């Protein structure tokens, strides 16, 4: 297609139109190899849904090996279990016991954050880790309840159902939401649709997480101040109003003890952050604080009644809850909506945490397998009195620093929780609510990533705006609406990039055959008679009209500039299509129309370096024929040199 291979003199110079002796070879612009429609669809389908080529390891294997590989693919425990030894077991036991010391108090605390009975938090720290140890592909992910999912579930469900006035219905909706969260997560993994969660961009998550962390922290003032009648709302203004409107309920005993333990927990967290080898200090401090505070409340129980405590927690294993799943009724839509939102948030957090620690140890976490593992974990959990769980960053960090080698550390965690459920529950009777509030506060403070927000401000103002929309949306409106606002802003950003793509004017960098942006490179200069433009996006129906009008505007502005400077006449518009990854029929029509309108102004349109799929469509639409032999080039340098040589041969200035 296009040209044969010729050699011509480069007639351009960075600042003048005088000839140089450089010889430029003109190359043909080739069509891509022919493929049937089925072959194209097959490749596109594979690229979208199977970028990792999961069947590659099965090729050229015996049936026996294929069965083994299939089992290892479905159940990663068969991969690491076949190589398990005493050394690995010792490391996993130490790390499992360490994270259990953190998971037990956190489980109780996060359940209260979701307005659920504290025992549900422990149930959720028993069954899900067992399921994940069989299905999960991460060696370091420690699963259980997390603060953000707990907050979202608590805020969304409590808007319609009171956890105190109708606790049974609230519990049913919590389990049902967990089931739908798991179903949604597993479906994304099975259908390989994980790319959908990418709509929760990093700026959205930074702002949302920070806003949720502030709301969670403010909610803990109830426990730290000893307030009995506290608002159930999650917005900043109602919470602060409730805090100061109930000053008469503040308890100095609760405040003193709560602040004391909060300072201890924050100090141990700071020490572990400064010296990672001392991770065990922050890991053990929550459980140690629970034990000490429980003893203190027990000893002074007859002297003061101002400090509230948990009370009775039932002993025994998780009771079945499949009969409590709520699949019909007026609140079904609420359960589904809550399940999807908490499912997306917990899935995003779990996969991000798993990949973070996998990169530190140079192994890979399969995103789709993780979705299925977390999804099945929550589906099974919903039938065994558990609510939404995922990989926790704080527990996974402790697990990693404690030397976990495999997912067996989750089995050790579950075993420790099992012993607690069977034998140790009476010991938590006098555990004060203030210590649970202090534990939650310590955990969520780390979720406010001000450094990431500052980096967004420095690098991309629109991303920073998205972050702030999520932050203030959560803080002032509501948790789900704040998230929705940020997602809408992110989608608007995508639409702006698609419908209003960037176009640049190129010039020649002195002494080279390189053409780059005139605004970006000061040493780049215009070529007389040419307007060289580049489009940095696909050309679709959504932006084709805009691009056509924008290029015509570039042309008018260039002609005006030439008249003002008494320069050479504009003869040719060169359109560099290197960054145009695809084009549809509307885009092709726009190119046709652009060529026609430029011809009426005695201007030639030249296309440069269209990629394979774009070239194929241009060829089928006959636009290549209408452009002629001098309408398609491989590089801008070749186009300028060949056309300049042609004009010189015809005696044109």
XYZ file of C-alpha atoms in Angstrom:
653
model
C 0.000 0.000 0.000
C 1.017 3.622 -0.381
C 4.458 4.072 -1.928
C 7.141 1.934 -3.344
C 10.563 2.316 -1.823
C 12.162 5.497 -3.226
C 15.033 7.710 -2.212
C 14.458 11.468 -2.181
C 16.261 14.511 -0.862
C 14.933 15.919 2.376
C 13.784 19.367 1.324
C 13.164 20.692 4.800
C 15.256 22.534 7.270
C 14.283 23.447 10.791
C 14.069 27.149 10.058
C 14.071 27.565 6.289
C 12.770 25.837 3.218
C 16.225 25.413 1.677
C 17.250 21.924 0.629
C 19.607 19.726 2.589
C 21.621 16.839 1.332
C 20.015 14.266 3.667
C 18.584 11.319 1.747
C 15.241 9.969 3.060
C 13.981 6.552 2.037
C 10.208 6.315 1.511
C 8.635 3.110 2.839
C 5.320 1.498 2.085
C 2.532 1.476 4.654
C 1.437 -2.150 4.739
C -1.878 -3.761 5.529
C -1.964 -6.209 8.465
C -2.109 -9.953 7.639
C -5.568 -11.065 6.544
C -7.753 -12.647 9.227
C -11.282 -13.947 9.195
C -13.940 -12.272 11.307
C -13.939 -15.297 13.598
C -10.158 -15.046 14.099
C -10.465 -11.363 14.960
C -13.275 -11.978 17.437
C -11.374 -14.874 18.994
C -8.246 -12.761 19.506
C -10.247 -9.834 20.880
C -12.156 -12.111 23.240
C -8.910 -13.676 24.476
C -7.273 -10.283 24.990
C -10.220 -8.954 26.999
C -11.122 -11.964 29.139
C -7.969 -14.131 29.143
C -4.937 -11.817 29.118
C -3.062 -14.278 31.343
C -3.744 -17.283 29.040
C -4.783 -19.674 31.863
C -4.694 -22.765 29.619
C -1.043 -22.340 28.646
C 0.230 -24.626 31.425
C -2.095 -27.440 30.267
C -0.635 -27.658 26.770
C 1.484 -30.715 25.888
C 0.652 -32.416 29.219
C -0.570 -35.946 29.904
C -4.135 -36.466 31.152
C -2.819 -37.273 34.619
C -0.808 -34.043 34.761
C -3.777 -32.082 33.425
C -5.967 -33.392 36.260
C -3.303 -32.471 38.829
C -2.822 -29.021 37.293
C -6.599 -28.554 37.214
C -6.897 -29.344 40.923
C -4.007 -27.001 41.712
C -5.635 -24.275 39.631
C -9.015 -24.621 41.374
C -7.605 -25.310 44.846
C -4.206 -23.611 45.367
C -3.805 -25.559 48.622
C -2.734 -28.536 46.465
C 0.112 -26.419 45.058
C 1.768 -25.451 48.336
C 0.420 -28.422 50.331
C 2.427 -30.955 48.312
C 5.671 -29.206 49.317
C 4.737 -28.441 52.925
C 7.231 -29.321 55.650
C 7.918 -28.742 59.342
C 9.949 -25.596 58.726
C 7.079 -23.947 56.858
C 4.645 -25.139 59.524
C 6.680 -23.520 62.297
C 6.712 -20.169 60.489
C 2.979 -20.343 59.769
C 2.115 -21.235 63.376
C 4.031 -18.220 64.694
C 2.430 -15.852 62.183
C -1.033 -17.397 62.657
C -0.926 -16.971 66.430
C 0.361 -13.421 66.010
C -2.463 -12.332 63.706
C -4.979 -14.111 65.957
C -3.955 -11.794 68.795
C -4.936 -8.903 66.527
C -7.912 -10.521 64.773
C -9.877 -11.446 67.920
C -10.223 -7.912 69.358
C -10.609 -6.429 65.852
C -13.343 -8.937 64.992
C -15.372 -7.956 68.047
C -14.777 -4.235 67.366
C -15.675 -4.293 63.669
C -18.880 -6.247 64.337
C -20.021 -3.423 66.608
C -19.061 -0.972 63.863
C -21.491 -2.821 61.561
C -24.162 -2.680 64.329
C -23.953 -6.473 64.704
C -23.558 -8.578 67.864
C -19.837 -8.801 68.809
C -19.901 -12.593 68.550
C -20.591 -12.295 64.798
C -17.178 -10.670 64.410
C -15.537 -13.748 65.929
C -17.655 -16.086 63.802
C -16.406 -14.116 60.776
C -12.817 -14.704 61.875
C -13.282 -18.497 61.952
C -15.005 -19.876 58.827
C -13.776 -17.408 56.144
C -10.048 -17.950 56.874
C -10.567 -21.717 56.487
C -12.262 -21.278 53.114
C -9.606 -18.852 51.907
C -6.746 -21.152 52.895
C -8.122 -23.708 50.421
C -9.090 -21.383 47.552
C -6.848 -18.319 47.931
C -3.667 -17.769 45.922
C -1.975 -15.284 48.276
C 0.554 -16.541 50.817
C 0.234 -13.531 53.097
C -3.385 -12.357 52.944
C -5.031 -12.581 56.379
C -8.812 -12.498 56.002
C -11.553 -11.367 58.345
C -13.819 -8.372 58.990
C -12.507 -4.953 57.876
C -13.445 -1.446 58.955
C -14.648 0.059 55.655
C -16.969 -2.806 54.679
C -18.291 -2.898 58.255
C -19.005 0.829 58.200
C -20.716 0.712 54.797
C -22.886 -2.247 55.768
C -23.821 -0.666 59.082
C -24.665 2.723 57.578
C -26.675 1.380 54.624
C -28.742 -1.170 56.553
C -29.414 1.055 59.553
C -30.945 3.723 57.293
C -33.948 1.429 56.748
C -33.885 -1.061 59.648
C -33.003 -0.293 63.255
C -30.468 -2.770 64.716
C -31.863 -2.142 68.214
C -35.607 -2.121 67.517
C -35.609 -4.993 65.000
C -32.343 -6.908 65.580
C -33.524 -10.159 63.964
C -34.457 -8.510 60.653
C -31.232 -6.494 60.733
C -29.204 -9.693 61.215
C -31.079 -11.369 58.355
C -30.299 -8.444 56.057
C -26.631 -8.497 57.094
C -26.288 -12.194 56.228
C -28.248 -11.727 52.994
C -26.069 -8.770 51.985
C -23.032 -10.936 52.638
C -24.465 -13.671 50.407
C -25.067 -11.237 47.536
C -21.634 -9.696 48.058
C -20.086 -13.157 47.695
C -22.280 -14.023 44.715
C -21.269 -10.805 42.960
C -17.573 -11.327 43.721
C -17.552 -14.963 42.597
C -19.463 -14.059 39.416
C -16.862 -11.435 38.510
C -14.153 -14.056 38.919
C -15.948 -16.832 37.047
C -16.914 -14.545 34.155
C -13.485 -12.870 34.263
C -15.032 -9.428 34.605
C -12.627 -8.138 37.209
C -11.784 -5.115 35.072
C -15.154 -3.657 36.136
C -13.809 -2.858 39.598
C -11.184 -0.632 37.952
C -13.869 2.061 37.827
C -12.986 2.545 41.488
C -9.883 4.558 40.673
C -7.030 5.240 43.077
C -8.178 8.861 43.718
C -11.700 7.616 44.444
C -10.435 5.027 46.921
C -8.039 7.466 48.627
C -10.805 10.024 49.192
C -13.485 7.489 50.074
C -11.267 5.616 52.524
C -10.145 8.822 54.233
C -13.729 10.083 54.533
C -14.918 6.741 55.865
C -12.009 6.671 58.336
C -13.019 10.100 59.689
C -16.648 8.970 60.062
C -15.562 5.746 61.780
C -13.311 7.720 64.124
C -16.095 10.145 65.057
C -18.464 7.243 65.700
C -15.998 5.921 68.280
C -16.505 9.019 70.406
C -19.597 7.258 71.718
C -17.444 4.584 73.351
C -14.564 6.857 74.334
C -16.835 9.433 76.005
C -19.319 6.961 77.483
C -22.340 8.430 75.652
C -25.450 6.240 75.873
C -27.870 8.036 73.525
C -25.878 8.497 70.333
C -27.067 9.271 66.800
C -27.314 6.431 64.310
C -26.471 8.783 61.421
C -23.101 8.674 59.703
C -22.680 12.272 58.543
C -20.161 14.648 60.118
C -22.605 17.331 61.295
C -25.184 15.021 62.995
C -22.395 13.088 64.734
C -20.723 16.212 66.122
C -24.114 17.618 67.136
C -24.862 14.393 69.008
C -21.470 14.468 70.774
C -21.934 17.990 72.173
C -25.682 17.726 72.689
C -25.140 14.834 75.125
C -22.343 16.342 77.215
C -24.265 15.385 80.343
C -23.646 11.711 79.507
C -19.869 12.070 79.259
C -18.111 9.854 81.795
C -14.750 11.002 83.119
C -13.807 7.439 84.107
C -14.467 6.255 80.543
C -12.608 9.223 79.042
C -9.513 8.745 81.199
C -9.297 4.989 80.633
C -10.151 5.288 76.929
C -7.571 7.987 76.217
C -4.963 6.085 78.197
C -5.359 2.913 76.144
C -5.655 4.921 72.921
C -2.293 6.569 73.613
C -0.743 3.158 74.327
C -2.131 1.661 71.102
C -1.024 4.633 68.994
C 2.437 4.550 70.570
C 2.924 0.848 69.849
C 1.692 1.405 66.295
C 4.200 4.229 65.827
C 7.048 2.081 67.191
C 6.225 -0.768 64.805
C 6.008 1.613 61.855
C 9.402 3.134 62.656
C 10.993 -0.269 63.337
C 9.276 -3.049 61.324
C 11.195 -5.746 63.221
C 9.169 -4.789 66.293
C 5.885 -5.553 64.482
C 4.881 -7.894 67.301
C 4.470 -4.938 69.669
C 1.595 -3.392 67.685
C 0.211 -6.851 66.869
C 0.009 -7.903 70.497
C -1.039 -4.563 71.977
C -4.788 -4.802 71.085
C -5.204 -8.182 72.791
C -3.038 -7.104 75.721
C -5.149 -3.947 76.039
C -8.333 -6.018 76.000
C -6.999 -8.280 78.756
C -5.767 -5.412 80.954
C -8.885 -3.262 80.473
C -11.138 -6.254 81.191
C -9.257 -6.936 84.426
C -9.513 -3.271 85.442
C -13.267 -3.134 84.812
C -13.726 -6.419 86.695
C -11.801 -5.082 89.709
C -13.703 -1.786 89.907
C -17.119 -3.156 88.898
C -18.569 -2.528 92.384
C -17.130 0.995 92.692
C -18.411 2.504 89.460
C -21.056 1.705 86.888
C -20.077 4.478 84.481
C -17.962 2.207 82.249
C -20.084 0.111 79.875
C -18.895 -3.362 78.871
C -19.806 -6.032 76.323
C -21.635 -8.457 78.583
C -22.567 -12.033 77.762
C -21.154 -13.632 74.624
C -22.424 -17.144 73.719
C -19.947 -20.018 73.594
C -19.817 -22.514 70.738
C -19.254 -22.820 67.012
C -20.919 -20.732 64.338
C -24.627 -21.593 64.219
C -26.024 -22.178 60.686
C -27.743 -19.125 59.241
C -28.922 -20.318 55.806
C -32.482 -20.215 57.151
C -32.012 -16.489 57.881
C -31.202 -15.490 54.295
C -33.776 -12.971 53.110
C -34.749 -13.649 49.466
C -38.187 -12.036 49.391
C -39.841 -9.032 50.967
C -39.677 -5.270 50.974
C -36.004 -5.073 52.002
C -34.570 -7.441 49.367
C -33.446 -4.562 47.121
C -31.627 -2.990 50.092
C -29.807 -6.262 50.799
C -28.749 -6.618 47.151
C -27.565 -2.998 46.914
C -25.646 -3.262 50.183
C -24.136 -6.565 49.086
C -22.893 -5.209 45.759
C -21.365 -2.058 47.251
C -19.673 -3.848 50.160
C -18.657 -6.621 47.753
C -16.908 -4.199 45.402
C -15.155 -2.362 48.239
C -13.991 -5.508 50.023
C -12.896 -7.097 46.740
C -10.878 -4.031 45.775
C -9.188 -3.951 49.173
C -8.508 -7.694 49.290
C -6.938 -7.900 45.826
C -4.897 -4.726 46.352
C -3.514 -6.030 49.658
C -2.749 -9.460 48.188
C -0.884 -7.978 45.223
C 1.045 -5.590 47.462
C 2.611 -8.364 49.516
C 2.994 -10.673 46.511
C 5.150 -8.040 44.803
C 7.369 -7.840 47.899
C 8.060 -11.591 47.686
C 8.148 -11.742 43.881
C 5.222 -14.073 43.265
C 1.952 -13.529 41.418
C -1.602 -13.345 42.719
C -4.275 -14.323 40.201
C -6.974 -11.633 40.334
C -9.794 -13.821 39.025
C -8.944 -16.654 41.446
C -8.917 -14.161 44.295
C -12.361 -12.920 43.297
C -13.713 -16.458 43.309
C -11.983 -17.287 46.607
C -13.281 -14.159 48.369
C -16.705 -14.627 46.778
C -17.131 -18.286 47.822
C -15.728 -17.388 51.233
C -18.500 -14.831 51.742
C -21.223 -17.081 50.327
C -20.279 -19.874 52.735
C -19.851 -17.300 55.512
C -23.388 -15.996 55.009
C -24.677 -19.498 55.776
C -22.549 -19.802 58.932
C -23.404 -16.556 60.775
C -20.614 -14.463 59.202
C -20.787 -11.060 57.578
C -18.648 -9.568 54.786
C -14.945 -10.409 55.075
C -11.887 -9.797 52.927
C -8.139 -9.393 53.201
C -7.216 -6.877 55.890
C -4.155 -4.691 55.310
C -3.265 -4.410 59.009
C -3.550 -8.152 59.679
C -1.812 -9.041 56.395
C 1.065 -6.705 57.252
C 1.447 -8.423 60.617
C 1.199 -11.815 58.897
C 3.930 -10.817 56.430
C 6.245 -9.388 59.088
C 5.700 -12.438 61.326
C 7.164 -14.615 58.579
C 4.130 -16.353 57.074
C 5.115 -18.733 54.288
C 1.758 -20.075 53.078
C -1.992 -19.623 53.500
C -1.782 -22.137 56.364
C -1.377 -19.162 58.698
C -5.112 -18.575 58.122
C -5.786 -22.117 59.347
C -3.822 -21.383 62.521
C -5.795 -18.146 62.919
C -9.094 -20.022 62.524
C -7.964 -22.696 65.004
C -7.126 -20.045 67.593
C -10.515 -18.384 67.102
C -12.122 -21.842 67.427
C -10.511 -22.360 70.843
C -11.673 -18.881 71.844
C -15.254 -19.590 70.737
C -15.395 -22.914 72.564
C -13.703 -22.069 75.842
C -12.781 -18.402 76.332
C -15.946 -16.416 75.649
C -16.884 -15.854 79.330
C -13.581 -14.002 79.766
C -14.826 -11.177 77.508
C -17.858 -10.413 79.703
C -16.287 -7.335 81.348
C -14.426 -6.124 78.240
C -15.230 -2.374 78.114
C -16.644 -0.803 74.976
C -14.049 1.939 75.258
C -11.215 -0.462 74.384
C -13.082 -1.577 71.271
C -13.437 2.080 70.260
C -9.714 2.657 70.881
C -8.770 -0.400 68.780
C -10.935 0.791 65.876
C -9.532 4.324 66.093
C -5.978 3.021 66.004
C -6.734 0.851 62.977
C -8.552 3.464 60.864
C -6.133 6.347 61.469
C -3.737 4.619 59.069
C -6.395 4.726 56.347
C -6.107 8.528 56.054
C -3.376 8.747 53.401
C -2.697 12.480 53.245
C 0.577 11.890 51.385
C -1.296 10.170 48.540
C -3.775 13.069 48.418
C -0.930 15.605 48.261
C 0.710 13.608 45.465
C -2.572 13.657 43.531
C -2.690 17.444 43.971
C 0.844 17.824 42.640
C 0.457 15.422 39.701
C -3.156 15.644 38.501
C -5.603 18.300 39.709
C -8.618 16.479 38.267
C -7.695 13.318 40.180
C -7.346 15.442 43.319
C -10.816 16.891 42.658
C -12.188 13.342 42.353
C -10.495 12.448 45.646
C -12.048 15.458 47.393
C -15.503 14.655 45.957
C -15.291 11.198 47.529
C -13.949 12.565 50.825
C -16.502 15.324 51.359
C -19.298 13.230 49.833
C -18.771 10.561 52.490
C -18.246 13.139 55.224
C -21.216 15.398 54.507
C -23.747 13.381 52.463
C -23.540 9.640 53.101
C -21.148 6.731 52.643
C -22.768 5.151 49.534
C -23.613 8.505 47.921
C -20.086 9.773 48.513
C -18.739 6.736 46.694
C -21.292 7.177 43.899
C -20.358 10.857 43.456
C -16.684 9.977 43.095
C -17.408 7.189 40.591
C -19.563 9.578 38.525
C -16.758 12.166 38.522
C -14.294 9.462 37.412
C -16.612 8.397 34.584
C -16.992 12.052 33.533
C -13.203 12.256 33.360
C -13.127 9.198 31.090
C -15.856 10.689 28.891
C -13.966 13.972 28.638
C -10.834 12.134 27.519
C -12.819 10.150 24.957
C -15.042 12.939 23.620
C -12.449 15.722 23.795
C -9.125 14.059 22.972
C -5.835 15.899 22.858
C -4.474 17.213 19.550
C -0.961 18.568 19.117
C 0.941 20.589 16.534
C 4.294 19.047 15.632
C 7.509 20.593 14.429
C 10.925 19.330 13.361
C 13.738 19.095 15.921
C 16.805 20.687 14.366
C 19.300 18.301 12.785
C 17.058 15.226 13.094
C 14.192 13.437 11.381
C 12.185 13.658 14.619
C 8.909 15.559 14.826
C 7.529 16.487 18.241
C 5.193 18.940 19.962
C 6.016 22.594 19.372
C 4.831 23.503 22.866
C 6.854 20.792 24.555
C 10.136 21.184 22.636
C 11.440 24.700 22.142
C 13.977 23.525 19.583
C 11.181 22.179 17.353
C 10.153 24.466 14.504
C 7.398 24.577 11.890
C 7.963 23.400 8.321
C 6.956 25.876 5.639
C 3.848 24.805 3.762
C 2.912 22.127 6.284
C 0.607 21.929 9.294
C 1.576 18.754 11.151
C -0.976 17.538 13.701
C -1.206 14.479 15.949
C -4.316 12.914 17.499
C -3.774 11.120 20.822
C -6.847 8.895 21.065
C -9.044 6.479 19.129
C -11.445 8.161 16.701
C -14.996 7.154 17.608
C -18.526 8.396 17.047
C -18.215 10.251 20.369
C -15.290 12.434 19.262
C -15.243 12.332 15.436
C -17.180 15.589 14.962
C -15.100 17.358 17.605
C -11.809 16.216 15.998
C -12.973 17.324 12.556
C -13.877 20.787 13.843
C -10.696 21.017 15.915
C -8.454 20.205 12.937
C -10.257 22.771 10.799
C -9.722 25.296 13.596
C -6.003 24.437 13.661
C -5.995 25.094 9.907
C -7.670 28.513 10.222
C -5.317 29.537 13.017
C -2.272 28.475 10.989
C -3.441 30.407 7.911
C -4.026 33.481 10.078
C -0.540 33.139 11.578
C 0.988 32.827 8.103
C -0.778 35.975 6.869
C 0.335 37.970 9.900
C 3.965 36.894 9.384
C 3.933 37.040 5.554
C 4.979 33.393 5.445
C 4.716 30.715 2.777
C 1.297 29.468 1.721
C -0.129 26.510 3.628
C -0.408 23.525 1.284
C -0.709 20.338 3.299
C -2.214 19.043 6.551
C -0.245 16.063 7.877
C -2.189 13.970 10.395
C 0.013 11.693 12.516
C -2.181 8.696 13.485
C 0.433 6.770 15.472
C -1.574 7.165 18.707
C -4.947 6.408 17.067
C -5.420 2.853 18.333
C -8.791 2.296 16.628
C -11.401 3.935 14.433
C -15.083 3.245 13.771
C -17.327 4.077 10.823
C -18.167 7.502 12.240
C -14.462 8.239 12.476
C -13.914 7.128 8.892
C -16.767 9.362 7.733
C -15.172 12.244 9.616
C -11.855 11.661 7.796
C -13.732 11.592 4.460
C -15.505 14.838 5.288
C -12.291 16.466 6.527
C -10.497 15.584 3.277
C -13.396 17.005 1.225
C -13.511 20.282 3.146
C -9.740 20.717 2.953
C -9.778 20.086 -0.807
C -12.258 22.951 -1.213
C -9.598 25.159 0.418
C -6.902 23.745 -1.953
C -5.262 21.897 0.917
C -4.022 18.325 0.834
C -4.690 15.851 3.670
C -1.951 13.299 4.409
C -2.211 10.440 6.903
C 0.861 9.103 8.684
C 1.436 5.693 10.257
C -2.091 4.363 10.915
C -1.887 1.196 13.060
C -2.894 -2.189 11.612
C -6.597 -2.258 12.515
C -7.058 1.393 11.512
C -5.219 0.817 8.235
C -7.424 -2.159 7.438
C -10.638 -0.182 7.948
C -9.328 2.770 5.946
C -8.464 0.394 3.108
C -11.883 -1.304 3.136
C -13.648 2.050 3.152
C -11.723 3.114 -0.024
C -10.385 6.223 1.712
C -6.814 5.202 0.863
C -7.682 5.315 -2.846
C -9.242 8.771 -2.496
C -6.125 10.094 -0.760
C -3.911 9.007 -3.655
C -0.292 7.845 -3.704
C 0.933 10.918 -1.869
C -1.704 10.698 0.860
C -0.237 7.967 3.090
C 3.208 7.716 4.667
C 4.980 5.692 7.318
C 6.607 8.641 9.089
C 6.169 12.390 9.210
C 9.758 12.868 8.004
C 9.076 10.782 4.895
C 5.853 12.675 4.172
C 7.552 16.082 4.461
C 10.554 15.033 2.400
C 8.550 13.382 -0.397
C 5.965 16.149 -0.730
C 8.603 18.883 -0.579
C 10.545 17.104 -3.328
C 7.382 16.814 -5.436
C 6.548 20.504 -5.027
C 10.104 21.448 -5.986
C 9.921 19.239 -9.083
C 6.737 21.038 -10.136
C 8.281 24.433 -9.559
C 6.115 25.257 -6.549
C 7.669 27.456 -3.838
